[in-house]
Coordinates of C-alpha atoms in Angstrom, one line a residue:
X1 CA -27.1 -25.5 3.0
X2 CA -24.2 -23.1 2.1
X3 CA -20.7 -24.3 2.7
X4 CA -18.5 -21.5 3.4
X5 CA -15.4 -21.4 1.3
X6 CA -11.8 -20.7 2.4
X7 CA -12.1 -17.3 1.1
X8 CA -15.3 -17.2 3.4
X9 CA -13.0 -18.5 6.1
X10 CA -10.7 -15.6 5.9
X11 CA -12.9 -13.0 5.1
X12 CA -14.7 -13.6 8.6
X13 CA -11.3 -14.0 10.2
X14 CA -9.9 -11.2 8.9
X15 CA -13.0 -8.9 9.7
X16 CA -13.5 -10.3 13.4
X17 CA -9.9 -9.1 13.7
X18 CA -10.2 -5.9 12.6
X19 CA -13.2 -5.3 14.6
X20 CA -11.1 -6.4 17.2
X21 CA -8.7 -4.0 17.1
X22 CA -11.1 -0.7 16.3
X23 CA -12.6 -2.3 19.9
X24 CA -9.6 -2.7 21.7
X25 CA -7.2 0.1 21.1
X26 CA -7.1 3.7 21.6
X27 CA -6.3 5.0 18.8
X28 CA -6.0 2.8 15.5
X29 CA -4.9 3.8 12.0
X30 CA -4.7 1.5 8.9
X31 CA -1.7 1.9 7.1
X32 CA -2.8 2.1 3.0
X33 CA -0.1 1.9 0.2
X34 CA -2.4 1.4 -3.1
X35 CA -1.3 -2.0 -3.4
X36 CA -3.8 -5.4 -3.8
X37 CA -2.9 -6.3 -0.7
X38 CA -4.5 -2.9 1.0
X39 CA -7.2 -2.5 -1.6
X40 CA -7.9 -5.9 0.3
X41 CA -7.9 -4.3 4.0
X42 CA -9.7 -1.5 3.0
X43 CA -12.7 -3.7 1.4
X44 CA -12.2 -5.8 4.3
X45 CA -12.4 -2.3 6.7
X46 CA -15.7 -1.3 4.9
X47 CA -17.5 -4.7 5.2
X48 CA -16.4 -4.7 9.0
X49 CA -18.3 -1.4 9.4
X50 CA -20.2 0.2 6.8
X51 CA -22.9 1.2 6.2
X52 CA -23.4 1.0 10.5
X53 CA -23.2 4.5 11.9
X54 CA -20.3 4.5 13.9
X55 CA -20.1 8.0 15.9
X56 CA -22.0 5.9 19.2
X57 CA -19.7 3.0 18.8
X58 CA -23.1 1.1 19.9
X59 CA -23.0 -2.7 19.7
X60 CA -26.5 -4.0 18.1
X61 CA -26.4 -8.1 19.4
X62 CA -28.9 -8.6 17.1
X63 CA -27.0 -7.8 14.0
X64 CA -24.1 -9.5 15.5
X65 CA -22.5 -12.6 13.6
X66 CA -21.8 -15.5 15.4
X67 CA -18.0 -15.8 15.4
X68 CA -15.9 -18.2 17.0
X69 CA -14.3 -17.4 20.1
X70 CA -11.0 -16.2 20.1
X71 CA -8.3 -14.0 22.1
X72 CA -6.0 -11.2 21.3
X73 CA -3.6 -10.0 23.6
X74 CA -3.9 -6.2 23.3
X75 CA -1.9 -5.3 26.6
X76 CA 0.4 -2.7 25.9
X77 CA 2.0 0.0 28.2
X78 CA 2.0 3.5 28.2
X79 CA 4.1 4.7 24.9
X80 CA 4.2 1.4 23.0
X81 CA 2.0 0.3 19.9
X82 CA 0.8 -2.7 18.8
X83 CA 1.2 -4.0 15.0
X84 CA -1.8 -5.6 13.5
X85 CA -2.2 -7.5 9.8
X86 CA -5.8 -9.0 9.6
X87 CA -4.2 -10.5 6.5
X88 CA -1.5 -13.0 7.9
X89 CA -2.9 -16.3 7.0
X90 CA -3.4 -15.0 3.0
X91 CA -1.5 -16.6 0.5
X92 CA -0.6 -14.2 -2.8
X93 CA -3.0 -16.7 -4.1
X94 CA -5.8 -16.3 -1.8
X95 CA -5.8 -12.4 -2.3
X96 CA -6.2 -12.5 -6.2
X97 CA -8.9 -15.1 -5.7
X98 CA -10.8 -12.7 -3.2
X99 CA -10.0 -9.8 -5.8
X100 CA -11.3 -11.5 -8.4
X101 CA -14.4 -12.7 -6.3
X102 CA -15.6 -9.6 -4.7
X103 CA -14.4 -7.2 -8.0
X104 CA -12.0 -4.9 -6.0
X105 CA -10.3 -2.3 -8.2
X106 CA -6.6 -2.5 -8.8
X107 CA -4.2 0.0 -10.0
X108 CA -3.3 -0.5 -13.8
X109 CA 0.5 -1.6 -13.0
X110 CA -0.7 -5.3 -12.1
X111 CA -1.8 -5.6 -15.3
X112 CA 0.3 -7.1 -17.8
X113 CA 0.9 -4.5 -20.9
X114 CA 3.5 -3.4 -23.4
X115 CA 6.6 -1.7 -21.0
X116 CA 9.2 -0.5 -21.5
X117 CA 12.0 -2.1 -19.4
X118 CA 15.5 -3.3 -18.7
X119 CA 16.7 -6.0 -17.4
X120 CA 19.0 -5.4 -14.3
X121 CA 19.8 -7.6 -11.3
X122 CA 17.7 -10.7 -12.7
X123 CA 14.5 -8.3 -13.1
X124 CA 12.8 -6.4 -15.8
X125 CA 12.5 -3.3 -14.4
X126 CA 10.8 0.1 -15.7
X127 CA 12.0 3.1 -17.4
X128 CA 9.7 4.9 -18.1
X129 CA 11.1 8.4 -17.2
X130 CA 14.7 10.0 -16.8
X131 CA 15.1 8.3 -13.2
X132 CA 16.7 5.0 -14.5
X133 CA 20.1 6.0 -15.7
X134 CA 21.6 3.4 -18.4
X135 CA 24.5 1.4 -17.4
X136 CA 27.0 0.0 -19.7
X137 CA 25.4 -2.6 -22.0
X138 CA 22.0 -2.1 -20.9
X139 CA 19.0 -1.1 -23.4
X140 CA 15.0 -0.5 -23.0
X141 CA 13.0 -2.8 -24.9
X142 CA 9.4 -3.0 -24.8
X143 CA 7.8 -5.6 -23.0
X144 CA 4.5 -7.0 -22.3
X145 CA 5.3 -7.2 -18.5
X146 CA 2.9 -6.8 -15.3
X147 CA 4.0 -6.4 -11.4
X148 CA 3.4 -9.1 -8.8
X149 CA 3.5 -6.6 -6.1
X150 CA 4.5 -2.8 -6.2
X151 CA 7.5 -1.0 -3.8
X152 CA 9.6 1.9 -4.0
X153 CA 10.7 3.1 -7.6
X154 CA 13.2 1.3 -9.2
X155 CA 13.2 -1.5 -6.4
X156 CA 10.6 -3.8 -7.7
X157 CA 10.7 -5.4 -10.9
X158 CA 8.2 -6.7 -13.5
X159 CA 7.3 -10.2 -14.5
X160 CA 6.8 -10.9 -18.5
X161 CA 3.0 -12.0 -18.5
X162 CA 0.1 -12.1 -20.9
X163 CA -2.2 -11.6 -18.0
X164 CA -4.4 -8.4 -18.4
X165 CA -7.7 -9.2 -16.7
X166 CA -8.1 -10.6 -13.4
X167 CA -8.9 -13.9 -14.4
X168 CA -5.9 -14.2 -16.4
X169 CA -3.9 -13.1 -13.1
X170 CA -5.5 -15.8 -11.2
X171 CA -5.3 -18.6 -13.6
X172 CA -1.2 -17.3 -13.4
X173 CA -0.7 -17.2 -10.2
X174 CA -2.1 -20.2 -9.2
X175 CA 0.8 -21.8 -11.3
X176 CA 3.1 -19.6 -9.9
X177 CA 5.8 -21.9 -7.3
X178 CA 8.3 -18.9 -6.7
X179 CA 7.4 -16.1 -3.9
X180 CA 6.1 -12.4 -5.4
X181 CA 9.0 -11.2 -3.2
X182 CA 11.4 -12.5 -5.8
X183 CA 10.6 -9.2 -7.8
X184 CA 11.8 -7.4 -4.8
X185 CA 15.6 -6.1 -6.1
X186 CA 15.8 -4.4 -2.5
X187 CA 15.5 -8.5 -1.0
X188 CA 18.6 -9.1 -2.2
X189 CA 20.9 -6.3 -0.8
X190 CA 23.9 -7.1 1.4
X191 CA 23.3 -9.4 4.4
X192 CA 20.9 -8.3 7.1
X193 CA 19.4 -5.3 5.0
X194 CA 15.8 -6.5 5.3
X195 CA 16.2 -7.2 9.1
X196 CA 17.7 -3.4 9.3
X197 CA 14.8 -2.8 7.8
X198 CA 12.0 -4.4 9.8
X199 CA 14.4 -2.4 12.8
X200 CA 13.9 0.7 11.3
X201 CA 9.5 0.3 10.6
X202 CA 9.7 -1.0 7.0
X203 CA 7.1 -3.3 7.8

């Protein structure tokens, strides 16, 4: 008998949701940014519906998966939107496992590789091109660095790591005990800035 893993667990979760949502709202988009955790959604996207044909948006019972029951609130009035991330229960863990599992291609930057860098802020961050000025003191060296997650140039910063395949990256992170957020220079702005920001649509 197969026992499903927690992967398993959160694959199914995460595709019931989505299928959810393509159901119940009018007109849904998936936002995409090149990062793992949206090379994730859109592997999760495809296994929710292709290869079905979906121009009848027909429901085949026969091909349907049991699922356990759940409920979504998707009442919204007229003008208003509804956020949705299939993806809430992952752990940073969780998605390089899955990654590594299912073989879900990556862009290069997560893999670790001689940089070069300077350290600013408490992160080693790129500068690779003319749009990191030098300040006083600072200096580029080259580094064997690799990104934990990926923002808006020269707001995240790199971790120094030997990890350059995806096992190495797994067998990393699941010794990691600190947040991939703490890469995040733009997390530790004046007071409030990231709740100005979730105002504004950042997330």
């Amino acid at each position: 008998m197969y026992m499903k893993s927690h992967l398993d667990e959160l694959e199914a979760e995460a595709v019931y949701i989505i299928r959810e949502v393509a159901a119940e709202c009018e007109r849904p988009v998936m936002l995409y940014s090149i990062g793992k955790d949206s090379s994730v959604m859109l592997h999760l996207a495809m296994k929710a519906f292709y290869p079905v044909e979906m121009r009848i948006h027909g429901w085949d019972p026969k091909n349907q998966r049991p699922e356990m029951w759940k409920l979504y609130n998707t009442w919204i009035c007229s003008g208003e939107s509804m956020r949705v991330f299939p993806l809430s229960n992952w752990t940073e863990k969780d998605i390089w496992q899955y990654i590594l599992r299912e073989q879900i291609d990556i862009v290069p930057l997560y893999f670790a590789k001689e940089r070069p860098v300077v350290f600013r802020n408490g992160n080693w961050i790129m500068a690779d091109d003319e749009r990191l000025k030098l300040k006083a003191g600072e200096e580029i060296l080259q580094k064997k660095v690799r990104f934990r997650t990926l923002g808006c140039y020269p707001l995240t910063g790199a971790i120094e790591s030997e990890a350059d395949t995806l096992e190495k990256i797994v067998k990393e992170t699941m010794g990691e005990v600190t947040s991939e957020r703490t890469s995040r220079v733009i997390d530790y702005e004046e007071t409030g800035s990231m709740e100005r920001r979730k105002r504004e649509g950042y997330f």
